[in-house]
GROMACS .gro file of C-alpha atoms in nm:
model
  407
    1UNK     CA    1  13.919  25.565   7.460
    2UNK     CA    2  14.040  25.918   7.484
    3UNK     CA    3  14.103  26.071   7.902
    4UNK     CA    4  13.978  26.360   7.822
    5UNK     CA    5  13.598  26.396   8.030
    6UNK     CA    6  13.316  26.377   7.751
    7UNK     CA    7  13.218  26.739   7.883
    8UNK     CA    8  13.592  26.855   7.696
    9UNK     CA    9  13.527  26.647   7.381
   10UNK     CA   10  13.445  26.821   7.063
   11UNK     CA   11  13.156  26.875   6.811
   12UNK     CA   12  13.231  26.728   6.479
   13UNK     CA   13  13.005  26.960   6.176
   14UNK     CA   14  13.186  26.796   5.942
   15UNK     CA   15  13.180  26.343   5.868
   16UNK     CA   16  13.049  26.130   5.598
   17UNK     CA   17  12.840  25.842   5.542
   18UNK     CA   18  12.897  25.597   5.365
   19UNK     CA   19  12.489  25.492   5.296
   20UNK     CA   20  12.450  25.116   5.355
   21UNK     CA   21  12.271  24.898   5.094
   22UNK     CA   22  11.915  24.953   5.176
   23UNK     CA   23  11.849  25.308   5.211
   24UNK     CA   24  11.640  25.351   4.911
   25UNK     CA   25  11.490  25.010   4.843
   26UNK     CA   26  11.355  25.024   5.233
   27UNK     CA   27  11.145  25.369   5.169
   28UNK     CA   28  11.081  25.324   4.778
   29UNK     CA   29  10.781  25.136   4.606
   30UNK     CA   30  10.864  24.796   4.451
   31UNK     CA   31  10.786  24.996   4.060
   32UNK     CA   32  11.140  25.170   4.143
   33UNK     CA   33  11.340  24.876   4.242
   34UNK     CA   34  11.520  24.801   3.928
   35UNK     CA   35  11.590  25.168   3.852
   36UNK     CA   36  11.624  25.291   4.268
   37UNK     CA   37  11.939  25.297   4.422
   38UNK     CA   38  12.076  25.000   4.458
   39UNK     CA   39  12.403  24.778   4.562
   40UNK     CA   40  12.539  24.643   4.253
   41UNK     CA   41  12.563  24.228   4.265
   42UNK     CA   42  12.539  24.145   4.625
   43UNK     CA   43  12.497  24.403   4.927
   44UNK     CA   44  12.880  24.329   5.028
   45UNK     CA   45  12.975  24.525   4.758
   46UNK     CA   46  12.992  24.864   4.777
   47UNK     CA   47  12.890  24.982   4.445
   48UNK     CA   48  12.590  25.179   4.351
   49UNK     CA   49  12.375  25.163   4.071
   50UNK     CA   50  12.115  25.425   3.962
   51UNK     CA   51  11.934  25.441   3.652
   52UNK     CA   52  12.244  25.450   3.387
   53UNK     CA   53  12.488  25.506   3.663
   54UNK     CA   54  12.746  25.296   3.829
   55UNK     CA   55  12.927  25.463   4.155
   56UNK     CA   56  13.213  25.269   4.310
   57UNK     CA   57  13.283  25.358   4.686
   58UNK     CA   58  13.649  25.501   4.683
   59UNK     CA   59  13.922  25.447   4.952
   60UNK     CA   60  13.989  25.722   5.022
   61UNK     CA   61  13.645  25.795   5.132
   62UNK     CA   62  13.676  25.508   5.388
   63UNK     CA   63  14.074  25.575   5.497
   64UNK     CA   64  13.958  25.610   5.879
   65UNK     CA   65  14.145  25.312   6.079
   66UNK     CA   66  14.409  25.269   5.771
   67UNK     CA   67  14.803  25.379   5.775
   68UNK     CA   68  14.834  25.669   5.548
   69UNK     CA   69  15.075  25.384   5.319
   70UNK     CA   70  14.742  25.182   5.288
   71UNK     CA   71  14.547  25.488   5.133
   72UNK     CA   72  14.428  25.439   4.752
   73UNK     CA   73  14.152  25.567   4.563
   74UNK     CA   74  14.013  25.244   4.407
   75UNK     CA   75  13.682  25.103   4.439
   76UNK     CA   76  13.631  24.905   4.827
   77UNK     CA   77  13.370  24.657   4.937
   78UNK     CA   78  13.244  24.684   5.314
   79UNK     CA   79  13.457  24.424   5.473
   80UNK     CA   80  13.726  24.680   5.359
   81UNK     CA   81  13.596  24.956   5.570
   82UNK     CA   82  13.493  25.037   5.983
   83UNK     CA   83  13.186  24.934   6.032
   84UNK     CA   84  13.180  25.342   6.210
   85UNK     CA   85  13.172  25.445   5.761
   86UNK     CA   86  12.778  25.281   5.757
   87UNK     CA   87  12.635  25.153   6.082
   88UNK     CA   88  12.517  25.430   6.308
   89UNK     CA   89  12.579  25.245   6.655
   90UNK     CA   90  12.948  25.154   6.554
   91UNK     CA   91  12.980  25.521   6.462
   92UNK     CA   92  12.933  25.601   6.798
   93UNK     CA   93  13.143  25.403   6.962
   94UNK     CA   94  13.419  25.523   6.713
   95UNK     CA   95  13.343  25.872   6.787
   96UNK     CA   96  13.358  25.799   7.202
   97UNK     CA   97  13.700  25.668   7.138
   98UNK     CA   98  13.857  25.992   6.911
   99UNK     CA   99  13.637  26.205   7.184
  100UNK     CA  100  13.371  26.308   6.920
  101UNK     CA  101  13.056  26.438   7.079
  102UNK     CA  102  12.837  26.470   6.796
  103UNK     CA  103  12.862  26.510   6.464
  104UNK     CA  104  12.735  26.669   6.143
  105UNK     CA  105  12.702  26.402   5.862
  106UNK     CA  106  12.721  26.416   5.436
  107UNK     CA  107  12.618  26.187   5.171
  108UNK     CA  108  12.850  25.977   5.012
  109UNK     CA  109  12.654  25.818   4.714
  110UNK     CA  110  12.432  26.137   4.662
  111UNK     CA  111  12.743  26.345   4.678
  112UNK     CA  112  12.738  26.623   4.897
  113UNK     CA  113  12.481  26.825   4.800
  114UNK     CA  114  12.244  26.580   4.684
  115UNK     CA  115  12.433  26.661   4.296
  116UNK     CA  116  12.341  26.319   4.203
  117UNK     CA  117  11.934  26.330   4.220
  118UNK     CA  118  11.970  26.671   3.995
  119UNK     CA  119  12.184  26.484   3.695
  120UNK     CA  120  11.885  26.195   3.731
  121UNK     CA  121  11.637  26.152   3.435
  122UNK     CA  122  11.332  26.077   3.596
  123UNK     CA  123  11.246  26.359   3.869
  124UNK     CA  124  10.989  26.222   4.031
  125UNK     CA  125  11.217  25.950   4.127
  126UNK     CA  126  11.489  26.158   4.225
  127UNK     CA  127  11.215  26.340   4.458
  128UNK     CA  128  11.113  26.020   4.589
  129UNK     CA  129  11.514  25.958   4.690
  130UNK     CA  130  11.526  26.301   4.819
  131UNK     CA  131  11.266  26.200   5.077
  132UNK     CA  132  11.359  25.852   5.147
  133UNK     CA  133  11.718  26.002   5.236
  134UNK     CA  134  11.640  26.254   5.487
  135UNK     CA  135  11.389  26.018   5.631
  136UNK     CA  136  11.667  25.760   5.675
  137UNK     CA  137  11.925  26.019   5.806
  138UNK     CA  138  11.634  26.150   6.039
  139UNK     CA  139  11.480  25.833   6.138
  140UNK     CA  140  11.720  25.591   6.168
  141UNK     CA  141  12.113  25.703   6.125
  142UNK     CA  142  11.996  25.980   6.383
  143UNK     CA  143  11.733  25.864   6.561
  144UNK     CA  144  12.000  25.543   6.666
  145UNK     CA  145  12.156  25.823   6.931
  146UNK     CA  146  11.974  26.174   6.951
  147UNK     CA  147  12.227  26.437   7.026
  148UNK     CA  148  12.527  26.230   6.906
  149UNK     CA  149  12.454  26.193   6.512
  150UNK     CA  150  12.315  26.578   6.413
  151UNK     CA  151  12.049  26.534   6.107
  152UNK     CA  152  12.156  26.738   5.800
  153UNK     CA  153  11.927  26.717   5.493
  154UNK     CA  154  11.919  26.745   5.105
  155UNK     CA  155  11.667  26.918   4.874
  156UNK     CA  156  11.560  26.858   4.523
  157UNK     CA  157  11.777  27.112   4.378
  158UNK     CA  158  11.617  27.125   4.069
  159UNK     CA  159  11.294  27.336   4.218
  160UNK     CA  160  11.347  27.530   4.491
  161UNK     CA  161  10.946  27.545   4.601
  162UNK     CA  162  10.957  27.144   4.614
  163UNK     CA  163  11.284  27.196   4.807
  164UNK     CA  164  11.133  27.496   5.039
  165UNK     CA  165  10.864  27.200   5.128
  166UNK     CA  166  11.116  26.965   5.189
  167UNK     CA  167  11.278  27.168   5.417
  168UNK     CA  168  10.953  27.274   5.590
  169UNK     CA  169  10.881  26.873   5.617
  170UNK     CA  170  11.237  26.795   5.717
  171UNK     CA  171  11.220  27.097   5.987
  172UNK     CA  172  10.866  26.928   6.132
  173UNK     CA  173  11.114  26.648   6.245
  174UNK     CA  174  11.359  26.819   6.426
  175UNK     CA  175  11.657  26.916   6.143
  176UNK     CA  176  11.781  27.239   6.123
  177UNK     CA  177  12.057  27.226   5.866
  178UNK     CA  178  12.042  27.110   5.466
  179UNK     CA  179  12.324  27.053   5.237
  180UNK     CA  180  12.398  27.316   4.914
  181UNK     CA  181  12.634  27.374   4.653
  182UNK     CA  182  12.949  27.595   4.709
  183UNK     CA  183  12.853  27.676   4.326
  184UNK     CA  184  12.575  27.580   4.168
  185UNK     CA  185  12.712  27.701   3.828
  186UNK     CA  186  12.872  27.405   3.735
  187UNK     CA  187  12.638  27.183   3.811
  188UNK     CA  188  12.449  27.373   3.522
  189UNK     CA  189  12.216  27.534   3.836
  190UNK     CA  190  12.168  27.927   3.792
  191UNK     CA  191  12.414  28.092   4.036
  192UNK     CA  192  12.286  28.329   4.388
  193UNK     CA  193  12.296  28.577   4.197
  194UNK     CA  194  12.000  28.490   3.955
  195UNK     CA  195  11.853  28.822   3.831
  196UNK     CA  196  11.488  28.649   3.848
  197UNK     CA  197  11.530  28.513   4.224
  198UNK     CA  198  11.563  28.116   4.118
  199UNK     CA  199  11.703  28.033   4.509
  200UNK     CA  200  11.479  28.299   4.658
  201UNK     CA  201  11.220  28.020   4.790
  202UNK     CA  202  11.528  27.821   4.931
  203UNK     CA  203  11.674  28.094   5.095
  204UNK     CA  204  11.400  28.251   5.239
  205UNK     CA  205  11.285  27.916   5.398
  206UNK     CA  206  11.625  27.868   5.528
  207UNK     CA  207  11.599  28.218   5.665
  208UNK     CA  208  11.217  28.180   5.817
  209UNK     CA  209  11.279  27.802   5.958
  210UNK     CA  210  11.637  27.891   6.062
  211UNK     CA  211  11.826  27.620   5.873
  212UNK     CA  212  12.196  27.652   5.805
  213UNK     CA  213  12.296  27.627   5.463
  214UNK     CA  214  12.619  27.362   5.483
  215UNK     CA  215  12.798  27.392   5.187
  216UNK     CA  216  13.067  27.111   5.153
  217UNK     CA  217  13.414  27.195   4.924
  218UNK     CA  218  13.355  26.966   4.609
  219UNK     CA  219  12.931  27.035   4.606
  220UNK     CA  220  13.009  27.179   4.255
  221UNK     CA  221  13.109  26.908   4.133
  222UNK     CA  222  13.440  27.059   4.052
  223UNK     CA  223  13.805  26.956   4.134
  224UNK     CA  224  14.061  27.180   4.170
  225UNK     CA  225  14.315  27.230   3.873
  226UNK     CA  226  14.575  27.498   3.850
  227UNK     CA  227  14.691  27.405   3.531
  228UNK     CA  228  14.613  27.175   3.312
  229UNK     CA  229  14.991  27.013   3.395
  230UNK     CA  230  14.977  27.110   3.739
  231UNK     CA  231  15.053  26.814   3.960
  232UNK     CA  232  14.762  26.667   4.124
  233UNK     CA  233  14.897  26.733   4.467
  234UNK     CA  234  14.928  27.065   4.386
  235UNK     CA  235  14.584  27.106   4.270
  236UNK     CA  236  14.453  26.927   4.578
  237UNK     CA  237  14.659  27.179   4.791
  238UNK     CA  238  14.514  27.465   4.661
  239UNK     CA  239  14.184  27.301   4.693
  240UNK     CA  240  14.046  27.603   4.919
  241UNK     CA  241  14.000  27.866   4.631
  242UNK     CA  242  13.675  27.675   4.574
  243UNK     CA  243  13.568  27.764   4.960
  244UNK     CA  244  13.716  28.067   4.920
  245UNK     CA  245  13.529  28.178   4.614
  246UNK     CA  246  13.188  28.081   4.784
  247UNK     CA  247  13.256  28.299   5.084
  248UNK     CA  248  13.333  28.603   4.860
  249UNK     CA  249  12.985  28.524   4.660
  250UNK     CA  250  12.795  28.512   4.928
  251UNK     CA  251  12.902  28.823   5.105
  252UNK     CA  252  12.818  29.006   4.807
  253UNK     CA  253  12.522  28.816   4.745
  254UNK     CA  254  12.234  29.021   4.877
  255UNK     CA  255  12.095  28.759   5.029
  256UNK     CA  256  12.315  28.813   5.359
  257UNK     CA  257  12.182  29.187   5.383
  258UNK     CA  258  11.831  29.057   5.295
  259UNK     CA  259  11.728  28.764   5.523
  260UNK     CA  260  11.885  28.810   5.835
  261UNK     CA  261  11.902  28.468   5.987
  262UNK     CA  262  12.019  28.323   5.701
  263UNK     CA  263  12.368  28.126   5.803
  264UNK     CA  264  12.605  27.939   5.626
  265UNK     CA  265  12.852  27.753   5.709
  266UNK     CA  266  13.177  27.619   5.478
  267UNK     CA  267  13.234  27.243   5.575
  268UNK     CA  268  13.595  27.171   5.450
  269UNK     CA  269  13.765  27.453   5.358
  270UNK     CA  270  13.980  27.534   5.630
  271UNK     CA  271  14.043  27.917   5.733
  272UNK     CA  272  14.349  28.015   5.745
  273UNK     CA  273  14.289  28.192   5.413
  274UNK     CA  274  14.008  28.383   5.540
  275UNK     CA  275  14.147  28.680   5.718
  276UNK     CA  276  14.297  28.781   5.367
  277UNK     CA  277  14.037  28.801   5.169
  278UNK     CA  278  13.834  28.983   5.457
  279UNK     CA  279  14.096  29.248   5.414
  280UNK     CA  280  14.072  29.179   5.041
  281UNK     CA  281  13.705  29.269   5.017
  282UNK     CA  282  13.711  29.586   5.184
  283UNK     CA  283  13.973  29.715   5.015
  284UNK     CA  284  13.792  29.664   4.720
  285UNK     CA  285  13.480  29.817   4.808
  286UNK     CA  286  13.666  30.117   4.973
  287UNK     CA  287  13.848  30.197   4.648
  288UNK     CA  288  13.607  30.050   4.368
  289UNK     CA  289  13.276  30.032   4.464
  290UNK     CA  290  13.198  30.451   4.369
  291UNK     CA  291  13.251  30.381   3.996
  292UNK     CA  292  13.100  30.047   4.011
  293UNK     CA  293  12.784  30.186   4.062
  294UNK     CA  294  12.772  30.399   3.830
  295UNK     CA  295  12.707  30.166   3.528
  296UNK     CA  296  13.046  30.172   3.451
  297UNK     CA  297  13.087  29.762   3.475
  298UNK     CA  298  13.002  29.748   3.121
  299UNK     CA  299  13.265  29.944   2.964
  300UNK     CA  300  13.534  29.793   3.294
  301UNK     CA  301  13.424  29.379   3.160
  302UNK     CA  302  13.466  29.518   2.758
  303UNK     CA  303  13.810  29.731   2.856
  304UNK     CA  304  13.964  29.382   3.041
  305UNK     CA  305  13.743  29.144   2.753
  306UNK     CA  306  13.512  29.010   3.069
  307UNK     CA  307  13.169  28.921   2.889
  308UNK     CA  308  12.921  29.123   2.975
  309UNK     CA  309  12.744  28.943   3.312
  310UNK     CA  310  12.402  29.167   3.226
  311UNK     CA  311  12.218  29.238   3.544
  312UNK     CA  312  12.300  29.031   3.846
  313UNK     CA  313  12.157  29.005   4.189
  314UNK     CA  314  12.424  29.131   4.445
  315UNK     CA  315  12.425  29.323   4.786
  316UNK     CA  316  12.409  29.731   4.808
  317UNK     CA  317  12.812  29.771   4.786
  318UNK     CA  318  12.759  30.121   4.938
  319UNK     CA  319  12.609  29.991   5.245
  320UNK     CA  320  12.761  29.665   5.263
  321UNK     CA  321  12.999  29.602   5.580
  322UNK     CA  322  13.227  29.324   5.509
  323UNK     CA  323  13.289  29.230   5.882
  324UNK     CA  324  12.933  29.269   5.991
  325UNK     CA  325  12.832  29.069   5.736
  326UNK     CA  326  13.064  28.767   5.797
  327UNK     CA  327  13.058  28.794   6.170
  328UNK     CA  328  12.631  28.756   6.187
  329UNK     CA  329  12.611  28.507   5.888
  330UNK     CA  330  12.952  28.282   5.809
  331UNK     CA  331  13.086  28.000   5.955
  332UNK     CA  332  13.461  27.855   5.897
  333UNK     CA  333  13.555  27.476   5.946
  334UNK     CA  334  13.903  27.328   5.995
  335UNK     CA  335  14.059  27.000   6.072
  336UNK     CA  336  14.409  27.133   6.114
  337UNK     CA  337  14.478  27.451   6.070
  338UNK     CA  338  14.789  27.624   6.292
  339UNK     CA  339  14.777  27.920   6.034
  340UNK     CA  340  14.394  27.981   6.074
  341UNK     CA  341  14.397  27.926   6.501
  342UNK     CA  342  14.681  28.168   6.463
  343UNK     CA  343  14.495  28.448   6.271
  344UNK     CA  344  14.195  28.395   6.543
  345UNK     CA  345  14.159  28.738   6.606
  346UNK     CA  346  14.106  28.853   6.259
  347UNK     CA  347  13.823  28.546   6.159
  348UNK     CA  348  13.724  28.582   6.530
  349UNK     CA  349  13.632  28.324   6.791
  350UNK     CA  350  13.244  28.285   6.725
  351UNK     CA  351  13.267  28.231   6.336
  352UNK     CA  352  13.482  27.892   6.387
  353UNK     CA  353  13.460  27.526   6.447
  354UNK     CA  354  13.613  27.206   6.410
  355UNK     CA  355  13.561  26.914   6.190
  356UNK     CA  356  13.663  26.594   6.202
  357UNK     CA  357  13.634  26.435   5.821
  358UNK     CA  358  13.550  26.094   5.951
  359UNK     CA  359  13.628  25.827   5.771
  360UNK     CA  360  13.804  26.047   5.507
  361UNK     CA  361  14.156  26.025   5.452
  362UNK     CA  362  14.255  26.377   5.563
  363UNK     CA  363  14.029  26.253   5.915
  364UNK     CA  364  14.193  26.347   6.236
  365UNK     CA  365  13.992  26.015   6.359
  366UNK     CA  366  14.090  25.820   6.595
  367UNK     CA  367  14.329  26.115   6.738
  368UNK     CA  368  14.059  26.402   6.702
  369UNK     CA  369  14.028  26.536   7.055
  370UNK     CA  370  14.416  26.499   7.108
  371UNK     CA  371  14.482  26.715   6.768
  372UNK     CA  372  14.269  26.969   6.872
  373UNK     CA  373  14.392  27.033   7.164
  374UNK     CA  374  14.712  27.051   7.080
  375UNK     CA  375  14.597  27.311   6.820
  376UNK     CA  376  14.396  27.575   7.042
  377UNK     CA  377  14.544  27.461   7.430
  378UNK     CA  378  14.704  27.752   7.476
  379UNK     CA  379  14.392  28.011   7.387
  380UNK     CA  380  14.167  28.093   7.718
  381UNK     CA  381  13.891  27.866   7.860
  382UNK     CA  382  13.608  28.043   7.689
  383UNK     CA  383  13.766  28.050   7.331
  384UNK     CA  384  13.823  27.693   7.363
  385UNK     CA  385  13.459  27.574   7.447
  386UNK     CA  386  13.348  27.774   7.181
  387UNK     CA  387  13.569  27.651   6.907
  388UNK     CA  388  13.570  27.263   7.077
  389UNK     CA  389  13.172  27.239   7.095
  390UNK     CA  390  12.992  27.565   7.163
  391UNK     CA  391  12.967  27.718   6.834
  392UNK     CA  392  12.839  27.405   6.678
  393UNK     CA  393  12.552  27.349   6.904
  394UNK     CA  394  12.483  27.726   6.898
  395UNK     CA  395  12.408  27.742   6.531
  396UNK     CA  396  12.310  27.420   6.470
  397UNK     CA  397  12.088  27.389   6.766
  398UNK     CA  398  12.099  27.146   6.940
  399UNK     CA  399  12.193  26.996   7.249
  400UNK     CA  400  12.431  26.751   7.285
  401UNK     CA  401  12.340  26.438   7.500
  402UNK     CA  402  12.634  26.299   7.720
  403UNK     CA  403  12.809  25.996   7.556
  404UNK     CA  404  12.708  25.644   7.756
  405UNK     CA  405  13.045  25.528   7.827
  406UNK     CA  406  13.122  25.261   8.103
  407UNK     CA  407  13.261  25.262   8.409
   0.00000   0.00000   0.00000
């Protein structure tokens, strides 16, 4: 158990799940049992089946608790992982010892956006799944400690009205944050930029309910690759130009000068990078953005042999403040980031928070508290509770409930 006083300890808006065996078959009707999710061969195993797919639970998504010489990708039952990865109430008490407040959860066998219901065959299925899952984060992974375990739902991303009512449902029962994809590109999903407004009844739910759009690195389904030798270390370094590249989207997106309450907030992408391409962007717009209105992106994609993108739905560059825009709507997460606490001043002090990756092998778990601490001691009082817990329940929210811990 960590000294520091549970009113010091930090919000967490960024841990997994690993979903235990039932979460489906529990909410589902007995037609969808053979098809639903399921646990493949007995419910020790930790290996999913759903229609024509069979998902192995890595190790590395269950390192928490492990030396970093024990860490391996390969498939892992349950008895190889905390109890904290799938059973709410041992969360908890994992969390009161790394002096975790509460904390922001993602899927694990959905993926983190949910990808997995999209790729499915039969849709009303998937929808079905969709529901059953937020009801089981809602009801019962939450509902096992209100104000520790901070709901965060999925949609059916294959139509956004469906998903508007999800969220609508989902917000009638207390959430106020869904999972999306960094890029929905690759996941063959039309990009925020649609010319005919595909995400338009997503975003403007998100924007009328006040949900914050969480958009996990890896939600497109992507991994990073510099080259196609590039070491995979290396690629897994520069893992952040996916983040990265969804920041720079969405504050050209018009969406941000459109809908203002729309938030978003990129879980696992660190943000040390951030005050670069900040500086990046309006130098861009200060020097480019004349002749770019002018119709002149045509003849700029042919001269460079860009195809031609045809129209696209993006902010008004001459009116669009970079900083404004960032500061009202995006949020940046880190784990450990000396560069990014360093650069505070340019990402500023409201626009950060912490995460805690739990039970991922980059976690700071069971150390999490300590780490941070050691990362932003030295910045005043008021920067610190923001960055340690105020932030979080600002735009999430919520209210944390003190942890029960005994005398």
């Amino acid at each position: 158990m960590t000294s520091v006083p549970p009113s010091d300890w930090l919000v967490s808006v960024d841990d997994h799940i690993i979903e235990p065996p039932r979460v489906w078959l529990d909410r589902l009707p007995a037609k969808y049992h053979d098809v639903a999710p399921r646990m493949a061969k007995s419910d020790n195993e930790a290996v999913w089946c759903y229609e024509d797919k069979v998902v192995p639970t890595s190790g590395l998504s269950v390192a928490a608790g492990k030396e970093k010489e024990q860490f391996s990708p390969d498939p892992v039952a349950f008895d190889d992982m905390r109890p904290g990865a799938y059973d709410a109430a041992a969360r908890v008490e994992d969390m009161d010892q790394a002096g975790i407040l509460a904390s922001v959860n993602f899927p694990s066998f959905p993926r983190f956006c949910g990808q997995i219901f999209w790729e499915a065959k039969d849709k009303e299925l998937a929808l079905l799944c969709v529901q059953a899952y937020n009801d089981w984060m809602i009801d019962e992974w939450c509902g096992t400690a209100p104000g520790r375990l901070i709901p965060l739902a999925i949609i059916p991303l294959w139509d956004p009205k469906l998903a508007a009512r999800e969220m609508e449902r989902c917000k009638g029962k207390g959430v106020n944050a869904f999972a999306f994809s960094e890029n929905p590109e690759p996941l063959g999903l039309p990009t925020i930029h649609d010319p005919s407004g595909y995400w338009d009844p997503v975003m403007s739910a998100a924007n009328d309910l006040e949900m914050v759009v969480c958009m996990h690195v890896g939600s497109s389904s992507t991994m990073p690759q510099i080259s196609s030798k590039a070491p995979q270390l290396a690629s897994l370094t520069w893992g952040a130009n996916r983040t990265s590249g969804a920041m720079l989207t969405w504050l050209f997106s018009s969406y941000l000068q459109d809908l203002p309450n729309l938030k978003i907030v990129l879980s696992e992408g660190n943000i040390g990078w951030m005050p670069y391409f900040l500086e990046r962007a309006e130098q861009v717009l200060d020097k480019q953005r004349h002749w770019a209105t002018t119709g002149a992106m045509q003849s700029y994609t042919a001269n460079f042999g860009y195809p031609d993108q045809g129209a696209i739905y993006q902010a008004d560059v001459m009116t669009l403040d970079v900083r404004a825009t960032f500061r009202d709507h995006i949020y940046g997460c880190f784990i450990d980031d000396v560069a990014g606490i360093r650069c505070l001043d340019l990402i500023g002090e409201d626009n950060v928070m912490v995460e805690t990756d739990y039970p991922h092998s980059d976690t700071s778990w069971p150390n999490s508290i300590d780490s941070l601490n050691r990362l932003i001691g030295h910045l005043p009082e008021s920067s610190q509770r923001k960055i340690r817990r105020g932030n979080a329940e600002r735009v999430f929210q919520f209210t944390a409930a003190e942890p029960a811990i005994a005398p």
